Amino acid sequence: MKIEKAEVLVSSPDRNFVTLRITTDDGLVGLGDGTLNGRELSVASYLEAHVVPLLIGRDAHRIEDTWQYLYRGAYWRRGPVTMAAIAAVDIALWDIKAKAANLPLYQLLGGASRDGVRAYGHASGVDIPELFDSIREHQALGYQAIRVQTGVPGLGSVYGVASSPTVGGARYDYEPARRTALPVEEKWDTAAYLRHVPTVFEAVRSEFGPELTLLHDGHHRMTPIQAAKLGKSLEPYDLFWLEDCTPGENAEALRLVRQHTVTPLAIGEVFNTVWDYQTLITDQLIDYVRSAVTHAGGISALKKIMDFAAQFQIKSGIHGPTDISPVGMAAALHLDLAIHNFGIQEYMRHGDATNEVFIQSFRFEDGYLHPGDLPGLGVSYDDQVASKFPYQSAYLPVNRLQDGTVHDW
Ligand code: GCO
Ligand code: MG
């Protein structure tokens, strides 16, 4: 089964997506996600110029060999662009292999380890009443696990908080593609945030009770000692996890946080390989692996990270915001269903335009996702609809402290 064609598809239904479509000489088609939010065209051009020409004529069944060929063969290893490009190939080849076997992909990864995949959604509000409404809307949709983010008094728009009210009572999309020529800028004050967040969780617990599973994302903004303080101050509210409390580059920061708090820690959405996790996993400094299939080099690579993590009782919390395409989400769901050390799946829900371009077969019921039982990933791509949504320049925001210093966003 030889690869006959590989096409890089860039479209922008709600936001930009980079999709790789591989076709074999016996007519099977596989899809892969290579979307890197705000830097999409770098992956598209890496694929077009340096990957597609190497794929033509290769045996589509040799997934591991192709992965190693692209990773080791480039000499320049790792990095978000390279690893998203390799992921796109890897996901597309798994899609093809499962279609060739006429099985849903999770069957090739060991079969289902559970009936469904528990998902968490994103509730947010500029203030507590708006946040409560958002939590209730998520509960009405079936979510039993909810991420909580709010505005911070004195600051304008901040990460994780929807800028517009709920659309049709159904979804908050706080990070629509910001289709601007330059990134928008936000203001940040960590001290104000640290004062505010525990009061938010106190209010949420007293309104919604002890059973609701709650999560929070610090989005890389704290120093180790600030993160330790936050983790400790949130202990009474029993979080499922505190995510990305410090910037991802320094594993030792989490050692310090760990010494001060038993709030579970999650990190990894900006990581690219197992090497980013080496100290964090072997020294048991985290509880959840947050990588996306798309950004960690694909299904093959994330499966290896999760098998490594399993030896240390560390679980998965695969990244699933709307900038992961439905193809990347489907890949996550098949892996979630199969691995033993599944923790939780982020599920932010795509918009209507995205769902028109990417036709999906997964289901979401009572807070649980299932990838469905179509052969392969269960996602197809509608070129005609996609042609209505050409690429548009879009950036994530840039963050500045009150005095104008650039800070982590
Ligand atoms: C999350 C993430 C996202 C990222 C986004 C950047 O936990 O879902 O933090 O919200 O900000 O993926 O592109
Ligand atoms: Mg995050």
GROMACS .gro file of N, CA, C and O in nm, residues 155 185-191 221 226 398-408:
model
   84
  155LEU      N    1  -0.842   4.432   3.601
  155LEU     CA    2  -0.782   4.398   3.471
  155LEU      C    3  -0.892   4.391   3.365
  155LEU      O    4  -1.008   4.364   3.396
  185GLU      N    5  -0.319   4.308   2.261
  185GLU     CA    6  -0.239   4.306   2.384
  185GLU      C    7  -0.330   4.310   2.505
  185GLU      O    8  -0.427   4.384   2.508
  186GLU      N    9  -0.296   4.227   2.605
  186GLU     CA   10  -0.373   4.226   2.730
  186GLU      C   11  -0.283   4.275   2.843
  186GLU      O   12  -0.160   4.274   2.830
  187LYS      N   13  -0.346   4.314   2.955
  187LYS     CA   14  -0.270   4.359   3.072
  187LYS      C   15  -0.282   4.254   3.183
  187LYS      O   16  -0.386   4.189   3.196
  188TRP      N   17  -0.176   4.241   3.261
  188TRP     CA   18  -0.174   4.136   3.362
  188TRP      C   19  -0.113   4.183   3.493
  188TRP      O   20  -0.019   4.265   3.493
  189ASP      N   21  -0.165   4.127   3.605
  189ASP     CA   22  -0.113   4.160   3.737
  189ASP      C   23  -0.125   4.033   3.822
  189ASP      O   24  -0.235   3.997   3.866
  190THR      N   25  -0.013   3.965   3.843
  190THR     CA   26  -0.018   3.835   3.911
  190THR      C   27  -0.065   3.849   4.056
  190THR      O   28  -0.139   3.763   4.105
  191ALA      N   29  -0.025   3.958   4.123
  191ALA     CA   30  -0.066   3.974   4.263
  191ALA      C   31  -0.219   3.984   4.274
  191ALA      O   32  -0.281   3.922   4.361
  221ARG      N   33   0.182   3.171   3.411
  221ARG     CA   34   0.208   3.311   3.447
  221ARG      C   35   0.280   3.333   3.579
  221ARG      O   36   0.313   3.447   3.613
  226GLN      N   37   0.509   3.175   4.366
  226GLN     CA   38   0.369   3.221   4.349
  226GLN      C   39   0.277   3.102   4.322
  226GLN      O   40   0.166   3.093   4.376
  398VAL      N   41  -0.081   3.898   2.312
  398VAL     CA   42   0.045   3.918   2.384
  398VAL      C   43   0.007   3.980   2.519
  398VAL      O   44  -0.085   4.060   2.528
  399ASN      N   45   0.080   3.942   2.624
  399ASN     CA   46   0.046   3.985   2.759
  399ASN      C   47   0.151   4.084   2.811
  399ASN      O   48   0.271   4.060   2.793
  400ARG      N   49   0.107   4.188   2.875
  400ARG     CA   50   0.203   4.283   2.935
  400ARG      C   51   0.165   4.310   3.080
  400ARG      O   52   0.046   4.317   3.114
  401LEU      N   53   0.266   4.331   3.165
  401LEU     CA   54   0.241   4.374   3.303
  401LEU      C   55   0.195   4.520   3.300
  401LEU      O   56   0.207   4.587   3.197
  402GLN      N   57   0.150   4.567   3.415
  402GLN     CA   58   0.096   4.704   3.422
  402GLN      C   59   0.198   4.809   3.376
  402GLN      O   60   0.161   4.912   3.322
  403ASP      N   61   0.327   4.781   3.396
  403ASP     CA   62   0.428   4.880   3.356
  403ASP      C   63   0.473   4.862   3.211
  403ASP      O   64   0.565   4.928   3.165
  404GLY      N   65   0.409   4.769   3.140
  404GLY     CA   66   0.440   4.751   2.998
  404GLY      C   67   0.536   4.637   2.967
  404GLY      O   68   0.558   4.605   2.851
  405THR      N   69   0.593   4.573   3.069
  405THR     CA   70   0.685   4.461   3.044
  405THR      C   71   0.610   4.343   2.981
  405THR      O   72   0.503   4.305   3.031
  406VAL      N   73   0.667   4.282   2.878
  406VAL     CA   74   0.605   4.163   2.820
  406VAL      C   75   0.609   4.049   2.921
  406VAL      O   76   0.712   4.022   2.985
  407HIS      N   77   0.496   3.981   2.938
  407HIS     CA   78   0.485   3.870   3.033
  407HIS      C   79   0.434   3.747   2.958
  407HIS      O   80   0.390   3.758   2.845
  408ASP      N   81   0.442   3.630   3.023
  408ASP     CA   82   0.389   3.509   2.961
  408ASP      C   83   0.238   3.522   2.942
  408ASP      O   84   0.170   3.566   3.034
   0.00000   0.00000   0.00000
